[in-house]
XYZ file of C-alpha atoms in Angstrom:
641
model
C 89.570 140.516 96.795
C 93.171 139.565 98.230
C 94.972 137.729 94.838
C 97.075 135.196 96.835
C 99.248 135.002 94.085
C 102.074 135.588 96.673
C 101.785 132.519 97.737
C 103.822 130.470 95.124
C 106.828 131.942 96.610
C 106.233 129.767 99.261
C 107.471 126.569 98.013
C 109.539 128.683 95.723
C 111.742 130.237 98.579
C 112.311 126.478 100.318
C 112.921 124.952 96.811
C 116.186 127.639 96.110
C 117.027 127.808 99.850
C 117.566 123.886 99.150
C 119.419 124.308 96.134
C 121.550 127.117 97.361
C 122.967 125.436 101.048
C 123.351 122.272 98.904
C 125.475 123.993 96.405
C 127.331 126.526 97.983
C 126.921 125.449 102.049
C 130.520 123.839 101.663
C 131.637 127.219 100.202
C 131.015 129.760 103.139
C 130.946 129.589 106.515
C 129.651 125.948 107.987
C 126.787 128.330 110.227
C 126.099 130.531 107.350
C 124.331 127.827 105.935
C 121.975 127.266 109.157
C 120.953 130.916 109.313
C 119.791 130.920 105.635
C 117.503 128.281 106.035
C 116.557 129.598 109.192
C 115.646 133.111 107.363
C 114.103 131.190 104.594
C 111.579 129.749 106.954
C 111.587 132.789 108.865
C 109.942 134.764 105.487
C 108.147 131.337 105.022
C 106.234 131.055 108.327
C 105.446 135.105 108.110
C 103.652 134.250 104.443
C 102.318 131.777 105.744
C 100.390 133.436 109.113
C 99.909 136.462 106.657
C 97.950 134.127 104.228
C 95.985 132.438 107.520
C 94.695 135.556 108.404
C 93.784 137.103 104.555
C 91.968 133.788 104.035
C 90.247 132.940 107.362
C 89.285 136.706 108.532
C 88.911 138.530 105.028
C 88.628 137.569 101.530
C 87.899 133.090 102.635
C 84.711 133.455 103.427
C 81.299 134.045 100.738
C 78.229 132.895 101.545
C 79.029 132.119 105.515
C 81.374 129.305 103.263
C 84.996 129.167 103.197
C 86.424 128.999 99.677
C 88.626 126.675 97.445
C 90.516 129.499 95.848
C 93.261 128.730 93.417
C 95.706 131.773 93.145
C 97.845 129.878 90.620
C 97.780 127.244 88.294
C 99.909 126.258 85.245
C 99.265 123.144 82.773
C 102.247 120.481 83.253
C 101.224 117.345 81.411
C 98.511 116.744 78.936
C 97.292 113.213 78.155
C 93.443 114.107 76.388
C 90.965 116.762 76.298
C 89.904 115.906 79.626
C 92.690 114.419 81.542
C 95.713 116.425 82.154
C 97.862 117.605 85.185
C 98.423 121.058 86.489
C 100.527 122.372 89.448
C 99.010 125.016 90.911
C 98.083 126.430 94.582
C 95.149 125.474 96.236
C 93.712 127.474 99.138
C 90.841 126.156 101.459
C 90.785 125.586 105.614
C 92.799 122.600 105.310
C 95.265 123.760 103.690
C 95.893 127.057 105.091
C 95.896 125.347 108.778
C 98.805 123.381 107.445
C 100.744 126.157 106.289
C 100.563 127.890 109.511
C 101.286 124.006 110.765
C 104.465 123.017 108.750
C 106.036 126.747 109.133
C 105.564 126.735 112.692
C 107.147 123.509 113.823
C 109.809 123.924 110.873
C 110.644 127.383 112.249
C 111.406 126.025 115.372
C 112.852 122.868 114.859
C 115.279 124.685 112.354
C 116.277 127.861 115.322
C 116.748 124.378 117.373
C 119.127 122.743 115.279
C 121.493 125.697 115.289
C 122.368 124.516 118.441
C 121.754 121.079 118.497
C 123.733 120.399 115.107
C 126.898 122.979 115.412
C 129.097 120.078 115.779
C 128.142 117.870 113.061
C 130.102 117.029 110.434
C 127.055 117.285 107.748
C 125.616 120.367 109.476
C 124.942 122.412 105.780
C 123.916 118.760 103.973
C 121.595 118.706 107.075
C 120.010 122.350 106.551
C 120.108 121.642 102.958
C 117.663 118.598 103.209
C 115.478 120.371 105.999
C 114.480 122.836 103.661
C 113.897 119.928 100.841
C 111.809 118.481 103.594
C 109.520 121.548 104.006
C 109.227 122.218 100.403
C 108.223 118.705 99.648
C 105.163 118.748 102.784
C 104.546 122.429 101.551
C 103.747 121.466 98.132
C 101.632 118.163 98.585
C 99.624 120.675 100.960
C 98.951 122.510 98.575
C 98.195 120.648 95.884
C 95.393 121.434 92.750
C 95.076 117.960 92.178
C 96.098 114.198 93.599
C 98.697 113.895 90.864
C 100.651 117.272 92.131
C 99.927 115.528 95.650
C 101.597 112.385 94.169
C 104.803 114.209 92.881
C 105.353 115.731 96.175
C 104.419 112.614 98.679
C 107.102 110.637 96.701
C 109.405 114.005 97.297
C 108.615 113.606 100.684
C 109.565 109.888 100.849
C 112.709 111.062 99.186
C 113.658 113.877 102.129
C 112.598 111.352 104.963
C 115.238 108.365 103.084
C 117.945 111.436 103.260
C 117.577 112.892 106.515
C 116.740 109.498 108.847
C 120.256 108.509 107.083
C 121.812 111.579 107.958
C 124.300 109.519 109.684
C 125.517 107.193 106.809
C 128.509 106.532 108.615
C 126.308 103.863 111.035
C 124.572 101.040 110.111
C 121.943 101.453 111.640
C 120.528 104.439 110.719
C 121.638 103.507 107.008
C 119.180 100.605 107.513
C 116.070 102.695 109.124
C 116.251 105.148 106.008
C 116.165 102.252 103.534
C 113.582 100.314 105.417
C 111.579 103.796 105.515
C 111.748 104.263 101.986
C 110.994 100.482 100.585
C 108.031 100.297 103.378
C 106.387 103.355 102.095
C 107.128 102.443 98.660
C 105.045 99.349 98.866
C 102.293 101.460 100.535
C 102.803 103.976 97.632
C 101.839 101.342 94.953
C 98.462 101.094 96.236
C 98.432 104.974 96.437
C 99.044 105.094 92.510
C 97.182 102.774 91.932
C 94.426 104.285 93.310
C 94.948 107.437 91.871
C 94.574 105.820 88.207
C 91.621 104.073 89.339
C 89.990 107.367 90.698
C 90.730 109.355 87.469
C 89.500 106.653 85.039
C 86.293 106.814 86.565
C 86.078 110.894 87.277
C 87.849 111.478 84.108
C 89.659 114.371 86.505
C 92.918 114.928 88.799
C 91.581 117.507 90.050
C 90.749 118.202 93.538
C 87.562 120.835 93.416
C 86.000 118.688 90.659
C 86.991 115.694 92.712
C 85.374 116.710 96.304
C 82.208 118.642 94.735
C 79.448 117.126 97.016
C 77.124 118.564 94.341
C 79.383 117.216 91.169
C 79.344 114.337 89.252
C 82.009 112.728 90.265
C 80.444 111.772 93.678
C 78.279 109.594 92.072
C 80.841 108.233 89.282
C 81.934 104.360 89.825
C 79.772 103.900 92.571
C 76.901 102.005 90.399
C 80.218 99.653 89.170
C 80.915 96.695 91.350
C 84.016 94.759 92.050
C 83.616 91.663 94.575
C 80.972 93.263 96.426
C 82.268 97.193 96.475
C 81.798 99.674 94.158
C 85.043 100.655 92.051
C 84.889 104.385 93.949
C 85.605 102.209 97.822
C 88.040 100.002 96.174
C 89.751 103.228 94.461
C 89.433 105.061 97.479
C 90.819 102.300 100.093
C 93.812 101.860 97.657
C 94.666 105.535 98.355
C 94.031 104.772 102.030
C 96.754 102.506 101.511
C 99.286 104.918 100.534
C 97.816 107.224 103.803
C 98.244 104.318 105.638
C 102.193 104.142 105.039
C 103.278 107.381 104.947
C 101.179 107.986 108.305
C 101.993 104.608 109.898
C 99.023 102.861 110.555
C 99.053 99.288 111.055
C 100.379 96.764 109.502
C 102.869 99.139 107.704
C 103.993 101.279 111.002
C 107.186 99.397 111.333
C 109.783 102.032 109.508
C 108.528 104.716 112.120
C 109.730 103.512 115.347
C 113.558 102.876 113.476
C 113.320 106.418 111.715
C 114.545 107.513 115.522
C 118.130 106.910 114.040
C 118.095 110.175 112.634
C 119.117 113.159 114.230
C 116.238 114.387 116.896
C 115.187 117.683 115.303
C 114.211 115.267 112.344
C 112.437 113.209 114.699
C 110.507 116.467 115.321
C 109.655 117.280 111.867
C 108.632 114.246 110.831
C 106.427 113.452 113.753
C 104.964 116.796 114.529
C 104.858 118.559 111.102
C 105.345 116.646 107.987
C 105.215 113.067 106.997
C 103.452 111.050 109.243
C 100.331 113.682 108.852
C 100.448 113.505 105.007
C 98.241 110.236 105.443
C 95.869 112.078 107.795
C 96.189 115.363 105.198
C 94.865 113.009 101.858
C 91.812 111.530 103.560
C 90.883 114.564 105.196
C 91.203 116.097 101.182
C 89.562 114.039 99.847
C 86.548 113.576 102.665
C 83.423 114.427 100.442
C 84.494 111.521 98.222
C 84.845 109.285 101.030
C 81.906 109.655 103.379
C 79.365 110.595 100.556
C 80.450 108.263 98.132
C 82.402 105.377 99.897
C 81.003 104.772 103.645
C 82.829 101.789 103.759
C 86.432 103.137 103.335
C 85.592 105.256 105.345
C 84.521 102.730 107.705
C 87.965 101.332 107.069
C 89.258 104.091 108.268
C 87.883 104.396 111.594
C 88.622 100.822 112.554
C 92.525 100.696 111.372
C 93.089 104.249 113.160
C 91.480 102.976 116.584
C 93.117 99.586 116.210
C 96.415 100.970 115.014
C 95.990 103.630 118.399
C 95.549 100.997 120.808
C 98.341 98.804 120.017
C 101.123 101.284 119.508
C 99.631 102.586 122.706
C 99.758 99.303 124.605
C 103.852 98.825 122.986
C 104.647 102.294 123.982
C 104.090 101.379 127.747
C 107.148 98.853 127.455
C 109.694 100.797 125.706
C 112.609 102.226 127.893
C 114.370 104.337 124.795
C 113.157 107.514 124.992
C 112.589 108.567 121.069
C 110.866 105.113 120.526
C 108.370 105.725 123.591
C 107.627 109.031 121.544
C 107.619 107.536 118.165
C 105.006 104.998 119.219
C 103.100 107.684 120.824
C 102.985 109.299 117.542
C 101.975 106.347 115.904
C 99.095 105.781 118.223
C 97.895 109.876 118.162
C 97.928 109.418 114.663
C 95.190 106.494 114.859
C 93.220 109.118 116.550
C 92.851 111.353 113.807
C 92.234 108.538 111.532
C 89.298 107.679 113.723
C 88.294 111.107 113.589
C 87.734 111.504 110.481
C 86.467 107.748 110.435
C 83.415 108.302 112.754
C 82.858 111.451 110.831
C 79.969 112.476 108.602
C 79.721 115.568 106.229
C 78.584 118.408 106.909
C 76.899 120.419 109.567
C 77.019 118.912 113.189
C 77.826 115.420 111.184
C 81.139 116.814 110.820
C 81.738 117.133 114.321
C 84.656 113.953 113.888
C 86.170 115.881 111.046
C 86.688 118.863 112.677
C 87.964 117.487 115.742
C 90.661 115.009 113.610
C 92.212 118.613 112.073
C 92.106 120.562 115.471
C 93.984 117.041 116.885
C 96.862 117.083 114.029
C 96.952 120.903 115.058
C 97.343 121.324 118.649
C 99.414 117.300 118.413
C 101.895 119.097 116.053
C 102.592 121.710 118.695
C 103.159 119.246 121.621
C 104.973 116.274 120.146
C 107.403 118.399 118.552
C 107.931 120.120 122.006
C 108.713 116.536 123.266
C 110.637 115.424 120.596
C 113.317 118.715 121.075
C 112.731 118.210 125.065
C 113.760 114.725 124.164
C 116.833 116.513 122.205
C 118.096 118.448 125.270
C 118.115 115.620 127.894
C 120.462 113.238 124.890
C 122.111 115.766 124.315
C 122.669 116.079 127.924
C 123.169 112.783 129.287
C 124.336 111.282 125.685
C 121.894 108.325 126.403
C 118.900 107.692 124.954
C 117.521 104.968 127.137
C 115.095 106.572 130.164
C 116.818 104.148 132.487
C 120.078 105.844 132.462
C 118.485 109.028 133.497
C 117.259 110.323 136.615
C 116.583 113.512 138.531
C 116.734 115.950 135.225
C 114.461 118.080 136.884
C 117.514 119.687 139.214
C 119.785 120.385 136.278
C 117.109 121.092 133.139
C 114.690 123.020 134.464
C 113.347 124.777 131.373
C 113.239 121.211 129.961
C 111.576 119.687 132.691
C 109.071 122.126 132.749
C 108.340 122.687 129.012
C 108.513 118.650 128.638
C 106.000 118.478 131.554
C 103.587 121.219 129.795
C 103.427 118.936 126.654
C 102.864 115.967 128.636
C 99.758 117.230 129.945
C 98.807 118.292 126.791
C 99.199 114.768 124.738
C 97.694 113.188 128.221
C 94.283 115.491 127.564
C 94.268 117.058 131.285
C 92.532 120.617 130.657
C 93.267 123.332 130.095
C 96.152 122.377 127.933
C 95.305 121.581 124.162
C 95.218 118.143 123.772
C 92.172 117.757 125.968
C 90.059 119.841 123.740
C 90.631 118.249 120.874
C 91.129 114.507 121.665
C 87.398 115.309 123.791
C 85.851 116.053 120.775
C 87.428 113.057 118.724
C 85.950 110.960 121.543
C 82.589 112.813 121.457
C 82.459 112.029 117.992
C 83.091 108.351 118.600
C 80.827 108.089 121.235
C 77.962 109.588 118.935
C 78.683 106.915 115.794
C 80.007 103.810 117.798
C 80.031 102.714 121.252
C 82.553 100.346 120.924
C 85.106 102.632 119.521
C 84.687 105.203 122.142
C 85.496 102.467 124.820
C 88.405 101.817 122.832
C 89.876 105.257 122.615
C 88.730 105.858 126.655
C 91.174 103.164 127.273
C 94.051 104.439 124.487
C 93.405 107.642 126.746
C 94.437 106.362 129.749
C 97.751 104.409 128.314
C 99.276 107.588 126.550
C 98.626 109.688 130.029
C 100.851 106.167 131.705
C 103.472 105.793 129.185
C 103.741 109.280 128.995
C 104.644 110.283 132.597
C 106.050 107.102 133.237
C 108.952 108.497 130.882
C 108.313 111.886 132.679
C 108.791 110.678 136.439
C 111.672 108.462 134.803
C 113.511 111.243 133.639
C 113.132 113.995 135.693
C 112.399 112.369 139.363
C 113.024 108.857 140.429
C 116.972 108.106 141.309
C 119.608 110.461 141.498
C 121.289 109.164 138.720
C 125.530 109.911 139.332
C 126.475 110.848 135.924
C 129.901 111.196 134.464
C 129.465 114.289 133.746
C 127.002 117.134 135.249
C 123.970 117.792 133.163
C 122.939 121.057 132.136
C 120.239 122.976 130.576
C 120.257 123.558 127.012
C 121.838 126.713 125.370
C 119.110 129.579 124.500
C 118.952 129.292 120.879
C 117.141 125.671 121.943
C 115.681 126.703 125.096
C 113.655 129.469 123.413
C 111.647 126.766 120.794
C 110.399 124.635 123.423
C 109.307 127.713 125.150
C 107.546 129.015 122.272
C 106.059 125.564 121.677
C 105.257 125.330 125.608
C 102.889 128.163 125.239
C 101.261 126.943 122.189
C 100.874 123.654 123.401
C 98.870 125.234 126.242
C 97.051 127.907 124.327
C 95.912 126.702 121.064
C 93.200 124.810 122.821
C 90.891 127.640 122.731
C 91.290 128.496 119.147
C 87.507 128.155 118.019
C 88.588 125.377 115.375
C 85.172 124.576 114.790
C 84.376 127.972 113.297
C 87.217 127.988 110.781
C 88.360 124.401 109.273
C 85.389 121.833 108.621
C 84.609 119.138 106.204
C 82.002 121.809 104.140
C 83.530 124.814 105.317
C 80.654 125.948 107.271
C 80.939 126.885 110.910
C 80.477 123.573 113.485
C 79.003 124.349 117.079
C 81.300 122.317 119.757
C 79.266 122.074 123.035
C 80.883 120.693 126.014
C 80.098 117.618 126.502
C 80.246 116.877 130.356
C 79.519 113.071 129.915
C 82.268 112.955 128.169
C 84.623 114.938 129.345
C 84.802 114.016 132.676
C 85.276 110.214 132.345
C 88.398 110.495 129.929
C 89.747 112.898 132.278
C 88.821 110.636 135.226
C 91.302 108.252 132.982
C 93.867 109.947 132.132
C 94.397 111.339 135.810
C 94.365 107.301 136.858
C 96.994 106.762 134.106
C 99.265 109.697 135.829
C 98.913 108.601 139.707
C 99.274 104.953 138.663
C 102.876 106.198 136.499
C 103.721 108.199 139.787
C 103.356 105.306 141.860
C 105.358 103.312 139.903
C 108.016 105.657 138.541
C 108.278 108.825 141.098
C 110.256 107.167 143.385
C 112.790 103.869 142.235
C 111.261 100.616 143.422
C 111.256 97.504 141.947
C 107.150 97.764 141.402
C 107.608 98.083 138.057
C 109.749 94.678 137.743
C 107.690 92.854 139.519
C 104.761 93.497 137.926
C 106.293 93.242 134.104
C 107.627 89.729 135.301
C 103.824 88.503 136.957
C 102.780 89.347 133.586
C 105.648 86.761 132.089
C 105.094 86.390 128.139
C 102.367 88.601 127.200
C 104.650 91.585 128.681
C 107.551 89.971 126.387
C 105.265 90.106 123.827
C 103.816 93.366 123.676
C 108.097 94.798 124.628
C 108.610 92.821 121.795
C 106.222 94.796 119.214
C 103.972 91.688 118.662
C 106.918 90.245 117.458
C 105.446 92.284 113.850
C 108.757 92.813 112.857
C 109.809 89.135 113.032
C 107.057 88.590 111.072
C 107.896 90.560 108.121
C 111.644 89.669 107.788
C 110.306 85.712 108.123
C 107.848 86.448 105.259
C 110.334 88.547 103.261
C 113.789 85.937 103.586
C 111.233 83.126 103.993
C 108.786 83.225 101.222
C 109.509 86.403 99.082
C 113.171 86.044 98.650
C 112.830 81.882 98.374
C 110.029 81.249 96.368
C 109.948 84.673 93.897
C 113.238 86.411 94.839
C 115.232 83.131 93.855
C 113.464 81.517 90.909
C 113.138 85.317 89.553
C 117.331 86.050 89.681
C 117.536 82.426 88.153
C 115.380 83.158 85.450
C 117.007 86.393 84.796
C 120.449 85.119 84.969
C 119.789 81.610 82.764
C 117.339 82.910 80.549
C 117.459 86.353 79.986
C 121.144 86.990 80.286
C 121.904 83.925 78.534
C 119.653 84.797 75.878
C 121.238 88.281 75.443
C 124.413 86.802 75.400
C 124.031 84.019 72.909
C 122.352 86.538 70.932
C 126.564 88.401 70.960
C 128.193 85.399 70.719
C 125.873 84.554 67.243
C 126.898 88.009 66.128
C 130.236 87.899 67.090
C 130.860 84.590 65.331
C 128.966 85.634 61.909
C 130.946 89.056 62.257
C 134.083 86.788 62.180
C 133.094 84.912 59.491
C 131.776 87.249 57.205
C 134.483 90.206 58.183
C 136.993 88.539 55.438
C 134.929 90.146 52.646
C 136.315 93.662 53.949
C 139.588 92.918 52.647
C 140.187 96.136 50.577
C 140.971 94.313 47.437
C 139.419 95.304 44.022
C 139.759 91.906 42.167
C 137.891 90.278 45.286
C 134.832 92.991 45.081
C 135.107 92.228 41.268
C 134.846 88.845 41.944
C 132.359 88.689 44.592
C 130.005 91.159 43.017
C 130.006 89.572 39.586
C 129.596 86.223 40.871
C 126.312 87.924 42.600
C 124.954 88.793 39.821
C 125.119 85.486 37.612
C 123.610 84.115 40.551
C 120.664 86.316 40.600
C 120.438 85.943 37.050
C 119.847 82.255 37.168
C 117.384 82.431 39.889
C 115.414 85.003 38.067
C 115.794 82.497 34.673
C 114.457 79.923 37.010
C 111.289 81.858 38.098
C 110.957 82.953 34.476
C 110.585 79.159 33.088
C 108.553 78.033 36.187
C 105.731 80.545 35.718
């Protein structure tokens, strides 16, 4: 039996290829620093495939059941008998695919940025935090337990606040990191919450005792009621809470879309590989606990995940900057994982939504990071990132145009590129537990095949755009990742997912399903001839038919007007009515008490510092006259009693 005690160098190698570029990158050569971290993945992403193929084709398997096999594990904190945390190394399908997952796209996106970054300023502070980035991801996915998860989502948060403000020098993007940060953190309140919840009533952290379908702590909380749920849903939607930030599912999506103002390779990671598929990562952890113990969070799940789809969908058709269009895409992709693994049930063919969620984050990494460094070459082409002020890309670009055009297809679900296999399953799923939320997602299928080759036909066809200076195609050291991703995006399609990573670990048949299949198809091909209608060729279509549709199109361009919303609430009502009295209160009363309680001290400490005078007679004096007075008070309590 393979040990897998290798792989704690995993997160071992990122963790000192952070410290060293951070420490000594200003030392050495500025592209020194970009070819260690490079290597560092490099021996990373080989581990990584070399532990894939141990696990899934030799030593994973017993019983026709993949294993949770913990290589390594080492107490951390003790707080009883029972409850204490341990950071360890956690091996199962889910985790493995995400290995293979983060290393890939990080790989890439860090051969990319060689090129992309040569000329900035922060280039080894920038190398320095990607690896930060991918150690953080690396060890919540591998986690023994949700408090090591914990420790490393709130890393996360930490490498997302540094690299979206790579550019501290603009406002802006100083802004999107903080906004990032404080949204998640509010989302990451319910998460801990949760978490305490969850343990009180398991008595564990740990994640094999925790998702045990034959354990006790499946059935623990569940007979204990709280306003009509059992304390297991309310624990367990509290942790959806904290998925539902760091993944960016309505109402707290609003710090993706201005993450953009980082540099595009970070767009990338985060998208494709990292943060916004931690959310997706937790539920899909902790899955037993939530569809055999808690229905309705899981429930939950579904709904915010199609709901959350559809509208980022709908705003994505608006947009004209060309990260944001992607961002919102993301946003909405992610909803269909969460309905995945909402429509989901556990085991066996009931696990068909499961499956499908995982193969989705799998085959999505691939393809939205190919669009996100496609989206990379044409700024960093045209040095604009609005689609308007492009135009006919395909004549100067054309490994971008046709790599970008491969991963379209793919997020669009047109076979035989990747996306269609797994987003037909997701809807297969959905159209086996709810009607209503397949007829959702059919239509959130045809909008992402619009918005996305709108932007395509935008970019690459419609005008000749005169620009002020000629285009050209990006050097090879970032041609050769979006090839690479290319040919994954149209390949990993017919990876058998369904016999490798499943909610029980046993195998899950995945028949075609011609009903299905060949209406969201049907779809998505409408949504491309109606974008090359409309976008091929410049016409003023498009106007017209965004001003028939008057305020509801200024709505949706708007964003539902959600982040009005929150700054009205937050200057409005949190700053005025808690914000306020709260810094008056602190300022009148506490600080005033603290500082009447120095002024009494300095004014006694005045008074009383003329009996350190340093002359004998005075002690004398002073200590004699002491003592006759406590003499006569003891006299006096003598003759009283």
């Amino acid at each position: 039996m393979e040990s897998f005690g290798y792989t704690v160098l995993i997160p071992v190698i990122l963790f000192f290829s952070f410290i060293f570029i951070g420490l000594a990158g200003g030392k050495m050569n500025k592209y020194l620093s970009g070819i260690i971290g490079t290597v560092s993945l490099l021996t990373v992403t080989v581990l990584s495939y070399y532990t894939a193929y141990s696990y899934f084709f030799v030593y994973g398997k017993a019983g026709g059941v993949y294993q949770k096999i913990i290589p390594f594990q080492t107490e951390w904190l003790r707080f009883s008998e029972k409850l204490y945390i341990e950071m360890g190394v956690l091996l199962d399908p889910i985790s493995v695919m995400m290995l293979v997952v983060i290393s890939t796209v990080s790989l890439m996106v860090h051969i990319y940025s060689i090129g992309y970054m040569k000329e900035d300023m922060g280039y080894e502070r920038f190398f320095s935090f990607l690896s930060l980035f991918t150690f953080s991801m690396t060890g919540l996915v591998i986690a023994t337990n949700i408090f090591q998860t914990y420790v490393f989502w709130e890393l996360v948060g930490v490498s997302s606040y540094l690299l979206i403000g790579h550019y501290y020098d603009r406002p802006s993007a100083v802004a999107a990191s903080k906004k990032a940060f404080i949204v998640t953190r509010f989302a990451d309140l319910g998460f801990l919450i949760g978490i305490l919840i969850l343990s009180n009533i398991t008595g564990t952290f740990d994640f094999k005792i925790l998702t045990d379908p034959d354990g006790s702590a499946i059935t623990q909380g569940s007979s204990v009621a709280f306003m009509g749920l059992s304390v297991m849903t309310w624990a367990l939607i509290l942790v959806f809470m904290g998925c539902a930030g760091k993944s960016a599912m309505f109402p707290l999506h609003i710090w993706l879309p201005d993450a953009m103002e980082g540099p595009t390779p970070v767009s990338a990671l985060i998208h494709a590989a990292t943060m916004v598929v931690a959310g997706v990562y937790l539920v899909a952890r902790l899955f037993p606990l939530y569809a055999l113990s808690a229905p309705v969070a899981l429930h939950l799940v579904g709904y915010v995940g199609a709901f959350t789809s559809l509208f980022a969908a709908a705003i994505a058709c608006t947009q004209t900057d060309i990260k944001r269009i992607l961002a919102f895409s993301t946003i909405s992709q992610i909803g269909f994982m969460m309905l995945g693994l909402g429509v989901s049930g556990y085991g066996g063919e009931n696990g068909l939504g499961f499956m499908a969620s995982m193969f989705h984050l799998f085959n999505h990494a691939m393809f939205k990071a190919l669009l996100f460094l496609c989206a990379g070459s044409i700024i960093h082409a045209v040095h604009n990132n609005d689609m308007n002020f492009t135009g006919g890309l395909r004549k100067f670009m054309p490994v971008t145009h046709i790599t970008f055009l491969i991963a379209c297809l793919a997020i669009a679900g047109i076979p035989p590129f990747s996306g269609f296999f797994s987003k037909d399953e997701i809807l297969v799923a959905a159209f086996e537990h709810d009607k209503f939320l397949s007829v959702v997602m059919f239509a959130v299928a045809g909008l992402t095949a619009f918005y996305m080759f709108r932007l395509y036909f935008t970019v690459f066809w419609n005008k000749d755009t005169q620009y002020q200076k000629t285009p050209h195609e990006s050097p090879k050291v970032m041609a050769y990742p979006l090839m690479f991703l290319a040919a994954a995006s149209a390949l990993t399609g017919f990876i058998p997912f369904g016999n490798y990573v499943t909610a029980d670990g046993s195998a899950v048949e995945t028949p075609f399903h011609w009903n299905v299949a060949v209406p969201a198809v049907a779809v998505s091909f409408a949504g491309i001839l109606l974008a090359m209608k409309l976008y091929k060729k410049e016409s003023d279509m498009p106007a017209k038919i965004s001003s028939s549709l008057g305020e509801l199109y200024k709505i949706v361009y708007k964003k539902f007007y959600i982040d009005e919303i929150y700054i009205f609430v937050t200057k409005n009502i949190i700053f005025k009515y808690i914000s306020v009295p709260v810094a008056w209160f602190d300022r009148k009363v506490v600080d005033n008490t603290m500082n009447g309680i120095a002024a009494l001290t300095n004014f006694v400490s005045v008074k009383i510092k003329s009996f350190q005078s340093g002359q004998l007679q005075q002690y004398a004096y002073v200590m004699v006259s002491g003592m006759i007075v406590l003499i006569l008070i003891a006299l006096y309590f003598m003759k009283t009693f």
